[in-house]
Amino acid sequence: MAEKVKVNFGRAIFFLAVFFVFLMPVVSLLKMSVTSDGGFSLQNYQEILQETRTEKAIKNTLLISIGSTGIAVAAGSFFAFLVAYTNIKRKQLLELLVLAPYIIPSYIITLSWSSLLMKRGTVNTVLSSLGLPVIDIYTLPGIILVMGICNIPVVYLLVVNMLRKIPRDMEWAARTCGYTPWQSLRKITLVQVMPAIASGSMLAFLASIDNFSIPAFLGISSGIPVLSTYIYEKAIGFGPNAFTVAAALSVILSLIAITGTMLQGKLIHKNSGLESVKEDDSVRYELPLTARRLTEWGSLAVLAGFTVVPVISMILSAFCKNYGMKLRQENFTWKNFEFVFTNDGVKKALLNSLSLAAVTCVICIVIGTAAAYWKVRRNSKAARMFESVASLTYALPGIVLALAMIFHWTIVPGVYGTIKILIIAYATRYLVLQIKGSTTAMLSVEPALEEAGRIFGAGKATIWGRILIPMMMKQILSSAFLIFVSSMTELTLSSMLASAGTKTIGLTIFNLQQGGDYSRAAALSAVIVCLVVLGYSSISLIRRAEDTGKPQNRPQKAAGTGFSVKNTGEAAI
């Protein structure tokens, strides 16, 4: 009886803790959105819906999300088909270029494009000399273009995975019945892969709604509001009803995001029938030599133009004495990089970002792996509920979660305005990624191994230390590394929650860019790009070294890159 009471008390504490940390911020946000001077009221919604800027922000949000999703779906599906089915060469290089926008933070890609297409830059100078109109990236089409490029990997990873799982027997049967290759592609392959394309398009749409950095970098200065930046502007305005109006806007944005997430979940359910099918990497469409070379080099050139060329332009601009100067030797200097490596504020921001990323990883690994164990081994309803609640905080747009954190954690002394609130925000946002990654790892370990350990007298600590952790470590660290990079380069949460002493790298770059110090922002961004690429390259080399000479089933990851298709797709939800 005493044991049962103890268990029930423990469950009660667990549910209260989950409610307080994950759900109470959302409840506080909802409460604030319907609070006015007279108490409960819908006045905040009436006020914002009557503003023309709100209508403009909603319209821009939908236009940018739909337009960028179209770019991401078209490009992602096309490159997925090339890699999965055709006989083009250099697939690993092409895939790496496709995934580059996933590696590099979106605000750095945005800075890269703004550097490439600056008004007095090389590209616009050439266009002007030819009598062609110059390209202004600080426009609605510019935001759509950059957003679409950043979301290409989301669609690509889902579609390439599904294409490789479509049985060849279906295509052979269609060809036997007299279908041409084009008819087989259109009536068989496209029908089978359509759920993955639809799921990828929904993911790209949600990622566009959630994205704060691209509209902030390109839209705030040019007067192009979207819901995420409009919430930010309201919240930092500190007017008499700034926070309550921002809360109402956040609820509207959350409803759009959660509705999209529910639809995306149904689309993923449609794809579940092929989850256990082994991937087929064989070539299905042989392109003639000339067409193959044109397709291969044309695709590489386009992808390099999307990512490599803008990043190179940004790095070169970081060496200029002043932003916008001609790229000549006499205009080059090291002063911007000297600022990055010697400025106390930048060093403090880097230390904050690394510390936050490390602590977030540790918290997510411990809690996420424990939740995965109870979910898989004990079939715990509490663990499944915990995963669902953690998924909610991940589904909410970052700017909404940040505002909810402000409303909730101000009631706890010593949290708001310190680095603690950033740790809580990061952990609650990214925890579901670790739960899903650790669940995959736990499913790969046979329960018989644990039972054998118990038969030979091993305790729980020994089973975890000798069996579970060694066998799960690779997958756990893969998810943790994704969380580490996301936390280290995060901008949206820190833009609302960071104080003077807790600024992060992303926020520092944002402040430099908004303050007009583009060259220093570019220099700091160049350093971050080098660190991120070095980290991903190191992980990829370690994995390749481990897999060399080991006969095993092909894992679900992008060839030669070390990216997990399942984890990366879920990370974009």
JSON list of C-alpha atoms in Angstrom, two decimals, residues 348-553:
[
{"chain": "A", "resi": 348, "resn": "LYS", "atom": "CA", "xyz": [30.98, 36.81, -24.20]},
{"chain": "A", "resi": 349, "resn": "ALA", "atom": "CA", "xyz": [28.25, 36.05, -26.77]},
{"chain": "A", "resi": 350, "resn": "LEU", "atom": "CA", "xyz": [30.24, 33.11, -28.15]},
{"chain": "A", "resi": 351, "resn": "LEU", "atom": "CA", "xyz": [30.79, 31.76, -24.64]},
{"chain": "A", "resi": 352, "resn": "ASN", "atom": "CA", "xyz": [27.09, 32.17, -23.86]},
{"chain": "A", "resi": 353, "resn": "SER", "atom": "CA", "xyz": [26.07, 30.32, -27.03]},
{"chain": "A", "resi": 354, "resn": "LEU", "atom": "CA", "xyz": [28.49, 27.45, -26.43]},
{"chain": "A", "resi": 355, "resn": "SER", "atom": "CA", "xyz": [27.43, 27.15, -22.78]},
{"chain": "A", "resi": 356, "resn": "LEU", "atom": "CA", "xyz": [23.74, 27.24, -23.65]},
{"chain": "A", "resi": 357, "resn": "ALA", "atom": "CA", "xyz": [24.20, 24.63, -26.39]},
{"chain": "A", "resi": 358, "resn": "ALA", "atom": "CA", "xyz": [26.20, 22.31, -24.12]},
{"chain": "A", "resi": 359, "resn": "VAL", "atom": "CA", "xyz": [23.79, 22.54, -21.16]},
{"chain": "A", "resi": 360, "resn": "THR", "atom": "CA", "xyz": [20.77, 22.12, -23.46]},
{"chain": "A", "resi": 361, "resn": "CYS", "atom": "CA", "xyz": [22.33, 19.00, -24.96]},
{"chain": "A", "resi": 362, "resn": "VAL", "atom": "CA", "xyz": [22.99, 17.44, -21.56]},
{"chain": "A", "resi": 363, "resn": "ILE", "atom": "CA", "xyz": [19.43, 18.15, -20.36]},
{"chain": "A", "resi": 364, "resn": "CYS", "atom": "CA", "xyz": [17.88, 16.82, -23.57]},
{"chain": "A", "resi": 365, "resn": "ILE", "atom": "CA", "xyz": [20.05, 13.68, -23.60]},
{"chain": "A", "resi": 366, "resn": "VAL", "atom": "CA", "xyz": [19.21, 12.74, -20.01]},
{"chain": "A", "resi": 367, "resn": "ILE", "atom": "CA", "xyz": [15.49, 13.55, -20.06]},
{"chain": "A", "resi": 368, "resn": "GLY", "atom": "CA", "xyz": [14.90, 12.56, -23.69]},
{"chain": "A", "resi": 369, "resn": "THR", "atom": "CA", "xyz": [16.62, 9.17, -23.37]},
{"chain": "A", "resi": 370, "resn": "ALA", "atom": "CA", "xyz": [14.78, 8.42, -20.11]},
{"chain": "A", "resi": 371, "resn": "ALA", "atom": "CA", "xyz": [11.45, 9.29, -21.75]},
{"chain": "A", "resi": 372, "resn": "ALA", "atom": "CA", "xyz": [12.32, 7.11, -24.76]},
{"chain": "A", "resi": 373, "resn": "TYR", "atom": "CA", "xyz": [13.14, 4.18, -22.47]},
{"chain": "A", "resi": 374, "resn": "TRP", "atom": "CA", "xyz": [9.81, 4.40, -20.63]},
{"chain": "A", "resi": 375, "resn": "LYS", "atom": "CA", "xyz": [7.97, 4.84, -23.91]},
{"chain": "A", "resi": 376, "resn": "VAL", "atom": "CA", "xyz": [9.57, 1.85, -25.69]},
{"chain": "A", "resi": 377, "resn": "ARG", "atom": "CA", "xyz": [10.37, -0.61, -22.89]},
{"chain": "A", "resi": 378, "resn": "ARG", "atom": "CA", "xyz": [7.55, 0.13, -20.45]},
{"chain": "A", "resi": 379, "resn": "ASN", "atom": "CA", "xyz": [4.93, 1.30, -22.99]},
{"chain": "A", "resi": 380, "resn": "SER", "atom": "CA", "xyz": [4.26, 4.16, -20.59]},
{"chain": "A", "resi": 381, "resn": "LYS", "atom": "CA", "xyz": [1.26, 6.37, -21.31]},
{"chain": "A", "resi": 382, "resn": "ALA", "atom": "CA", "xyz": [2.89, 9.10, -19.24]},
{"chain": "A", "resi": 383, "resn": "ALA", "atom": "CA", "xyz": [5.97, 9.01, -21.51]},
{"chain": "A", "resi": 384, "resn": "ARG", "atom": "CA", "xyz": [3.81, 9.26, -24.63]},
{"chain": "A", "resi": 385, "resn": "MET", "atom": "CA", "xyz": [1.91, 12.15, -23.11]},
{"chain": "A", "resi": 386, "resn": "PHE", "atom": "CA", "xyz": [5.23, 13.80, -22.28]},
{"chain": "A", "resi": 387, "resn": "GLU", "atom": "CA", "xyz": [6.36, 13.45, -25.90]},
{"chain": "A", "resi": 388, "resn": "SER", "atom": "CA", "xyz": [3.10, 14.98, -27.14]},
{"chain": "A", "resi": 389, "resn": "VAL", "atom": "CA", "xyz": [3.47, 17.95, -24.79]},
{"chain": "A", "resi": 390, "resn": "ALA", "atom": "CA", "xyz": [7.10, 18.43, -25.86]},
{"chain": "A", "resi": 391, "resn": "SER", "atom": "CA", "xyz": [5.95, 18.30, -29.49]},
{"chain": "A", "resi": 392, "resn": "LEU", "atom": "CA", "xyz": [3.54, 21.16, -28.79]},
{"chain": "A", "resi": 393, "resn": "THR", "atom": "CA", "xyz": [6.31, 23.52, -27.67]},
{"chain": "A", "resi": 394, "resn": "TYR", "atom": "CA", "xyz": [8.29, 22.57, -30.79]},
{"chain": "A", "resi": 395, "resn": "ALA", "atom": "CA", "xyz": [5.30, 23.12, -33.07]},
{"chain": "A", "resi": 396, "resn": "LEU", "atom": "CA", "xyz": [4.76, 26.64, -31.72]},
{"chain": "A", "resi": 397, "resn": "PRO", "atom": "CA", "xyz": [6.63, 29.32, -33.67]},
{"chain": "A", "resi": 398, "resn": "GLY", "atom": "CA", "xyz": [9.78, 30.40, -31.86]},
{"chain": "A", "resi": 399, "resn": "ILE", "atom": "CA", "xyz": [8.67, 33.99, -31.38]},
{"chain": "A", "resi": 400, "resn": "VAL", "atom": "CA", "xyz": [5.40, 32.74, -29.81]},
{"chain": "A", "resi": 401, "resn": "LEU", "atom": "CA", "xyz": [7.22, 30.41, -27.43]},
{"chain": "A", "resi": 402, "resn": "ALA", "atom": "CA", "xyz": [9.55, 33.24, -26.41]},
{"chain": "A", "resi": 403, "resn": "LEU", "atom": "CA", "xyz": [6.63, 35.50, -25.57]},
{"chain": "A", "resi": 404, "resn": "ALA", "atom": "CA", "xyz": [4.92, 32.70, -23.64]},
{"chain": "A", "resi": 405, "resn": "MET", "atom": "CA", "xyz": [8.13, 32.20, -21.64]},
{"chain": "A", "resi": 406, "resn": "ILE", "atom": "CA", "xyz": [8.16, 35.88, -20.70]},
{"chain": "A", "resi": 407, "resn": "PHE", "atom": "CA", "xyz": [4.57, 35.81, -19.44]},
{"chain": "A", "resi": 408, "resn": "HIS", "atom": "CA", "xyz": [5.05, 32.61, -17.44]},
{"chain": "A", "resi": 409, "resn": "TRP", "atom": "CA", "xyz": [8.53, 32.75, -15.94]},
{"chain": "A", "resi": 410, "resn": "THR", "atom": "CA", "xyz": [8.23, 36.29, -14.60]},
{"chain": "A", "resi": 411, "resn": "ILE", "atom": "CA", "xyz": [6.29, 34.73, -11.71]},
{"chain": "A", "resi": 412, "resn": "VAL", "atom": "CA", "xyz": [9.38, 32.75, -10.66]},
{"chain": "A", "resi": 413, "resn": "PRO", "atom": "CA", "xyz": [12.04, 34.98, -9.03]},
{"chain": "A", "resi": 414, "resn": "GLY", "atom": "CA", "xyz": [15.55, 34.83, -10.46]},
{"chain": "A", "resi": 415, "resn": "VAL", "atom": "CA", "xyz": [14.65, 33.30, -13.86]},
{"chain": "A", "resi": 416, "resn": "TYR", "atom": "CA", "xyz": [13.53, 36.03, -16.26]},
{"chain": "A", "resi": 417, "resn": "GLY", "atom": "CA", "xyz": [16.39, 38.26, -17.38]},
{"chain": "A", "resi": 418, "resn": "THR", "atom": "CA", "xyz": [19.02, 35.60, -16.64]},
{"chain": "A", "resi": 419, "resn": "ILE", "atom": "CA", "xyz": [20.58, 32.81, -18.67]},
{"chain": "A", "resi": 420, "resn": "LYS", "atom": "CA", "xyz": [18.27, 30.36, -16.88]},
{"chain": "A", "resi": 421, "resn": "ILE", "atom": "CA", "xyz": [15.28, 31.35, -18.98]},
{"chain": "A", "resi": 422, "resn": "LEU", "atom": "CA", "xyz": [17.27, 30.74, -22.16]},
{"chain": "A", "resi": 423, "resn": "ILE", "atom": "CA", "xyz": [18.24, 27.27, -20.95]},
{"chain": "A", "resi": 424, "resn": "ILE", "atom": "CA", "xyz": [14.60, 26.48, -20.13]},
{"chain": "A", "resi": 425, "resn": "ALA", "atom": "CA", "xyz": [13.41, 27.85, -23.48]},
{"chain": "A", "resi": 426, "resn": "TYR", "atom": "CA", "xyz": [16.02, 25.92, -25.49]},
{"chain": "A", "resi": 427, "resn": "ALA", "atom": "CA", "xyz": [15.41, 22.68, -23.59]},
{"chain": "A", "resi": 428, "resn": "THR", "atom": "CA", "xyz": [11.63, 22.81, -23.92]},
{"chain": "A", "resi": 429, "resn": "ARG", "atom": "CA", "xyz": [11.87, 23.66, -27.62]},
{"chain": "A", "resi": 430, "resn": "TYR", "atom": "CA", "xyz": [14.38, 21.00, -28.67]},
{"chain": "A", "resi": 431, "resn": "LEU", "atom": "CA", "xyz": [13.65, 18.18, -26.22]},
{"chain": "A", "resi": 432, "resn": "VAL", "atom": "CA", "xyz": [11.25, 16.39, -28.57]},
{"chain": "A", "resi": 433, "resn": "LEU", "atom": "CA", "xyz": [14.08, 15.95, -31.10]},
{"chain": "A", "resi": 434, "resn": "GLN", "atom": "CA", "xyz": [16.09, 13.99, -28.55]},
{"chain": "A", "resi": 435, "resn": "ILE", "atom": "CA", "xyz": [13.05, 11.94, -27.52]},
{"chain": "A", "resi": 436, "resn": "LYS", "atom": "CA", "xyz": [12.48, 10.89, -31.12]},
{"chain": "A", "resi": 437, "resn": "GLY", "atom": "CA", "xyz": [16.17, 10.23, -31.74]},
{"chain": "A", "resi": 438, "resn": "SER", "atom": "CA", "xyz": [16.56, 8.21, -28.55]},
{"chain": "A", "resi": 439, "resn": "THR", "atom": "CA", "xyz": [13.35, 6.30, -29.37]},
{"chain": "A", "resi": 440, "resn": "THR", "atom": "CA", "xyz": [14.86, 5.26, -32.69]},
{"chain": "A", "resi": 441, "resn": "ALA", "atom": "CA", "xyz": [18.03, 4.21, -30.88]},
{"chain": "A", "resi": 442, "resn": "MET", "atom": "CA", "xyz": [16.09, 2.27, -28.24]},
{"chain": "A", "resi": 443, "resn": "LEU", "atom": "CA", "xyz": [14.12, 0.37, -30.90]},
{"chain": "A", "resi": 444, "resn": "SER", "atom": "CA", "xyz": [17.40, -0.78, -32.47]},
{"chain": "A", "resi": 445, "resn": "VAL", "atom": "CA", "xyz": [18.45, -2.58, -29.24]},
{"chain": "A", "resi": 446, "resn": "GLU", "atom": "CA", "xyz": [16.98, -6.03, -28.76]},
{"chain": "A", "resi": 447, "resn": "PRO", "atom": "CA", "xyz": [15.22, -6.43, -25.37]},
{"chain": "A", "resi": 448, "resn": "ALA", "atom": "CA", "xyz": [16.80, -9.91, -25.17]},
{"chain": "A", "resi": 449, "resn": "LEU", "atom": "CA", "xyz": [20.17, -8.27, -24.54]},
{"chain": "A", "resi": 450, "resn": "GLU", "atom": "CA", "xyz": [18.86, -6.57, -21.43]},
{"chain": "A", "resi": 451, "resn": "GLU", "atom": "CA", "xyz": [17.18, -9.77, -20.29]},
{"chain": "A", "resi": 452, "resn": "ALA", "atom": "CA", "xyz": [20.46, -11.65, -20.73]},
{"chain": "A", "resi": 453, "resn": "GLY", "atom": "CA", "xyz": [22.20, -9.05, -18.58]},
{"chain": "A", "resi": 454, "resn": "ARG", "atom": "CA", "xyz": [19.61, -9.48, -15.82]},
{"chain": "A", "resi": 455, "resn": "ILE", "atom": "CA", "xyz": [19.98, -13.28, -15.96]},
{"chain": "A", "resi": 456, "resn": "PHE", "atom": "CA", "xyz": [23.71, -12.91, -15.31]},
{"chain": "A", "resi": 457, "resn": "GLY", "atom": "CA", "xyz": [23.05, -10.66, -12.34]},
{"chain": "A", "resi": 458, "resn": "ALA", "atom": "CA", "xyz": [23.63, -7.24, -13.88]},
{"chain": "A", "resi": 459, "resn": "GLY", "atom": "CA", "xyz": [21.85, -4.32, -12.22]},
{"chain": "A", "resi": 460, "resn": "LYS", "atom": "CA", "xyz": [20.20, -1.37, -13.93]},
{"chain": "A", "resi": 461, "resn": "ALA", "atom": "CA", "xyz": [23.38, 0.72, -13.83]},
{"chain": "A", "resi": 462, "resn": "THR", "atom": "CA", "xyz": [25.43, -2.08, -15.40]},
{"chain": "A", "resi": 463, "resn": "ILE", "atom": "CA", "xyz": [22.83, -2.74, -18.12]},
{"chain": "A", "resi": 464, "resn": "TRP", "atom": "CA", "xyz": [22.78, 0.94, -19.03]},
{"chain": "A", "resi": 465, "resn": "GLY", "atom": "CA", "xyz": [26.57, 1.32, -18.87]},
{"chain": "A", "resi": 466, "resn": "ARG", "atom": "CA", "xyz": [27.52, -1.93, -20.62]},
{"chain": "A", "resi": 467, "resn": "ILE", "atom": "CA", "xyz": [24.63, -2.56, -23.03]},
{"chain": "A", "resi": 468, "resn": "LEU", "atom": "CA", "xyz": [22.21, 0.29, -23.71]},
{"chain": "A", "resi": 469, "resn": "ILE", "atom": "CA", "xyz": [24.49, 3.33, -23.78]},
{"chain": "A", "resi": 470, "resn": "PRO", "atom": "CA", "xyz": [27.23, 1.79, -26.01]},
{"chain": "A", "resi": 471, "resn": "MET", "atom": "CA", "xyz": [24.67, 0.52, -28.52]},
{"chain": "A", "resi": 472, "resn": "MET", "atom": "CA", "xyz": [22.57, 3.71, -28.53]},
{"chain": "A", "resi": 473, "resn": "MET", "atom": "CA", "xyz": [25.39, 6.22, -28.30]},
{"chain": "A", "resi": 474, "resn": "LYS", "atom": "CA", "xyz": [25.75, 6.92, -32.03]},
{"chain": "A", "resi": 475, "resn": "GLN", "atom": "CA", "xyz": [22.08, 7.75, -32.59]},
{"chain": "A", "resi": 476, "resn": "ILE", "atom": "CA", "xyz": [21.81, 9.69, -29.33]},
{"chain": "A", "resi": 477, "resn": "LEU", "atom": "CA", "xyz": [24.82, 11.83, -30.16]},
{"chain": "A", "resi": 478, "resn": "SER", "atom": "CA", "xyz": [23.50, 12.39, -33.69]},
{"chain": "A", "resi": 479, "resn": "SER", "atom": "CA", "xyz": [20.31, 13.93, -32.30]},
{"chain": "A", "resi": 480, "resn": "ALA", "atom": "CA", "xyz": [22.28, 15.79, -29.63]},
{"chain": "A", "resi": 481, "resn": "PHE", "atom": "CA", "xyz": [24.61, 17.30, -32.22]},
{"chain": "A", "resi": 482, "resn": "LEU", "atom": "CA", "xyz": [21.62, 18.58, -34.16]},
{"chain": "A", "resi": 483, "resn": "ILE", "atom": "CA", "xyz": [20.33, 20.16, -30.95]},
{"chain": "A", "resi": 484, "resn": "PHE", "atom": "CA", "xyz": [23.78, 21.58, -30.17]},
{"chain": "A", "resi": 485, "resn": "VAL", "atom": "CA", "xyz": [24.11, 23.35, -33.52]},
{"chain": "A", "resi": 486, "resn": "SER", "atom": "CA", "xyz": [20.51, 24.60, -33.44]},
{"chain": "A", "resi": 487, "resn": "SER", "atom": "CA", "xyz": [21.00, 25.98, -29.92]},
{"chain": "A", "resi": 488, "resn": "MET", "atom": "CA", "xyz": [24.37, 27.54, -30.67]},
{"chain": "A", "resi": 489, "resn": "THR", "atom": "CA", "xyz": [23.10, 29.43, -33.72]},
{"chain": "A", "resi": 490, "resn": "GLU", "atom": "CA", "xyz": [19.58, 30.16, -32.41]},
{"chain": "A", "resi": 491, "resn": "LEU", "atom": "CA", "xyz": [18.21, 33.68, -32.88]},
{"chain": "A", "resi": 492, "resn": "THR", "atom": "CA", "xyz": [14.43, 33.80, -32.42]},
{"chain": "A", "resi": 493, "resn": "LEU", "atom": "CA", "xyz": [14.21, 32.87, -28.73]},
{"chain": "A", "resi": 494, "resn": "SER", "atom": "CA", "xyz": [17.26, 34.91, -27.75]},
{"chain": "A", "resi": 495, "resn": "SER", "atom": "CA", "xyz": [15.95, 38.00, -29.57]},
{"chain": "A", "resi": 496, "resn": "MET", "atom": "CA", "xyz": [13.15, 38.16, -27.00]},
{"chain": "A", "resi": 497, "resn": "LEU", "atom": "CA", "xyz": [14.65, 36.52, -23.91]},
{"chain": "A", "resi": 498, "resn": "ALA", "atom": "CA", "xyz": [18.31, 37.56, -23.82]},
{"chain": "A", "resi": 499, "resn": "SER", "atom": "CA", "xyz": [19.38, 40.41, -21.56]},
{"chain": "A", "resi": 500, "resn": "ALA", "atom": "CA", "xyz": [22.50, 42.58, -21.68]},
{"chain": "A", "resi": 501, "resn": "GLY", "atom": "CA", "xyz": [24.71, 39.90, -20.13]},
{"chain": "A", "resi": 502, "resn": "THR", "atom": "CA", "xyz": [23.23, 36.91, -21.91]},
{"chain": "A", "resi": 503, "resn": "LYS", "atom": "CA", "xyz": [23.43, 37.89, -25.58]},
{"chain": "A", "resi": 504, "resn": "THR", "atom": "CA", "xyz": [24.11, 35.05, -28.01]},
{"chain": "A", "resi": 505, "resn": "ILE", "atom": "CA", "xyz": [25.97, 34.81, -31.30]},
{"chain": "A", "resi": 506, "resn": "GLY", "atom": "CA", "xyz": [22.79, 34.97, -33.37]},
{"chain": "A", "resi": 507, "resn": "LEU", "atom": "CA", "xyz": [21.54, 38.02, -31.50]},
{"chain": "A", "resi": 508, "resn": "THR", "atom": "CA", "xyz": [24.94, 39.73, -31.81]},
{"chain": "A", "resi": 509, "resn": "ILE", "atom": "CA", "xyz": [24.93, 39.29, -35.60]},
{"chain": "A", "resi": 510, "resn": "PHE", "atom": "CA", "xyz": [21.34, 40.55, -35.72]},
{"chain": "A", "resi": 511, "resn": "ASN", "atom": "CA", "xyz": [22.20, 43.65, -33.68]},
{"chain": "A", "resi": 512, "resn": "LEU", "atom": "CA", "xyz": [25.23, 44.39, -35.86]},
{"chain": "A", "resi": 513, "resn": "GLN", "atom": "CA", "xyz": [23.17, 44.06, -39.01]},
{"chain": "A", "resi": 514, "resn": "GLN", "atom": "CA", "xyz": [20.29, 46.17, -37.71]},
{"chain": "A", "resi": 515, "resn": "GLY", "atom": "CA", "xyz": [22.81, 48.79, -36.55]},
{"chain": "A", "resi": 516, "resn": "GLY", "atom": "CA", "xyz": [24.25, 49.06, -40.07]},
{"chain": "A", "resi": 517, "resn": "ASP", "atom": "CA", "xyz": [27.59, 47.40, -39.22]},
{"chain": "A", "resi": 518, "resn": "TYR", "atom": "CA", "xyz": [27.36, 44.92, -42.08]},
{"chain": "A", "resi": 519, "resn": "SER", "atom": "CA", "xyz": [31.09, 44.23, -42.41]},
{"chain": "A", "resi": 520, "resn": "ARG", "atom": "CA", "xyz": [31.49, 43.10, -38.80]},
{"chain": "A", "resi": 521, "resn": "ALA", "atom": "CA", "xyz": [28.28, 41.09, -39.04]},
{"chain": "A", "resi": 522, "resn": "ALA", "atom": "CA", "xyz": [29.69, 39.41, -42.14]},
{"chain": "A", "resi": 523, "resn": "ALA", "atom": "CA", "xyz": [33.01, 38.70, -40.38]},
{"chain": "A", "resi": 524, "resn": "LEU", "atom": "CA", "xyz": [31.30, 37.10, -37.40]},
{"chain": "A", "resi": 525, "resn": "SER", "atom": "CA", "xyz": [29.03, 35.13, -39.73]},
{"chain": "A", "resi": 526, "resn": "ALA", "atom": "CA", "xyz": [32.05, 33.87, -41.67]},
{"chain": "A", "resi": 527, "resn": "VAL", "atom": "CA", "xyz": [33.60, 32.57, -38.46]},
{"chain": "A", "resi": 528, "resn": "ILE", "atom": "CA", "xyz": [30.33, 30.80, -37.51]},
{"chain": "A", "resi": 529, "resn": "VAL", "atom": "CA", "xyz": [30.09, 29.22, -40.97]},
{"chain": "A", "resi": 530, "resn": "CYS", "atom": "CA", "xyz": [33.61, 27.84, -40.61]},
{"chain": "A", "resi": 531, "resn": "LEU", "atom": "CA", "xyz": [32.84, 26.43, -37.15]},
{"chain": "A", "resi": 532, "resn": "VAL", "atom": "CA", "xyz": [29.56, 24.81, -38.23]},
{"chain": "A", "resi": 533, "resn": "VAL", "atom": "CA", "xyz": [31.00, 23.31, -41.42]},
{"chain": "A", "resi": 534, "resn": "LEU", "atom": "CA", "xyz": [34.02, 22.04, -39.48]},
{"chain": "A", "resi": 535, "resn": "GLY", "atom": "CA", "xyz": [31.73, 20.41, -36.91]},
{"chain": "A", "resi": 536, "resn": "TYR", "atom": "CA", "xyz": [29.53, 18.69, -39.49]},
{"chain": "A", "resi": 537, "resn": "SER", "atom": "CA", "xyz": [32.57, 17.58, -41.50]},
{"chain": "A", "resi": 538, "resn": "SER", "atom": "CA", "xyz": [34.19, 16.08, -38.41]},
{"chain": "A", "resi": 539, "resn": "ILE", "atom": "CA", "xyz": [31.04, 14.13, -37.54]},
{"chain": "A", "resi": 540, "resn": "SER", "atom": "CA", "xyz": [30.73, 12.91, -41.13]},
{"chain": "A", "resi": 541, "resn": "LEU", "atom": "CA", "xyz": [34.38, 11.76, -41.23]},
{"chain": "A", "resi": 542, "resn": "ILE", "atom": "CA", "xyz": [34.03, 9.94, -37.90]},
{"chain": "A", "resi": 543, "resn": "ARG", "atom": "CA", "xyz": [30.93, 8.14, -39.13]},
{"chain": "A", "resi": 544, "resn": "ARG", "atom": "CA", "xyz": [32.57, 7.22, -42.41]},
{"chain": "A", "resi": 545, "resn": "ALA", "atom": "CA", "xyz": [35.62, 5.86, -40.59]},
{"chain": "A", "resi": 546, "resn": "GLU", "atom": "CA", "xyz": [33.38, 3.79, -38.30]},
{"chain": "A", "resi": 547, "resn": "ASP", "atom": "CA", "xyz": [31.35, 2.39, -41.19]},
{"chain": "A", "resi": 548, "resn": "THR", "atom": "CA", "xyz": [34.36, 1.51, -43.36]},
{"chain": "A", "resi": 549, "resn": "GLY", "atom": "CA", "xyz": [34.56, -2.21, -43.87]},
{"chain": "A", "resi": 550, "resn": "LYS", "atom": "CA", "xyz": [31.40, -2.99, -41.88]},
{"chain": "A", "resi": 551, "resn": "PRO", "atom": "CA", "xyz": [28.80, -5.00, -43.84]},
{"chain": "A", "resi": 552, "resn": "GLN", "atom": "CA", "xyz": [25.46, -3.66, -42.66]},
{"chain": "A", "resi": 553, "resn": "ASN", "atom": "CA", "xyz": [22.08, -2.59, -43.90]}
]
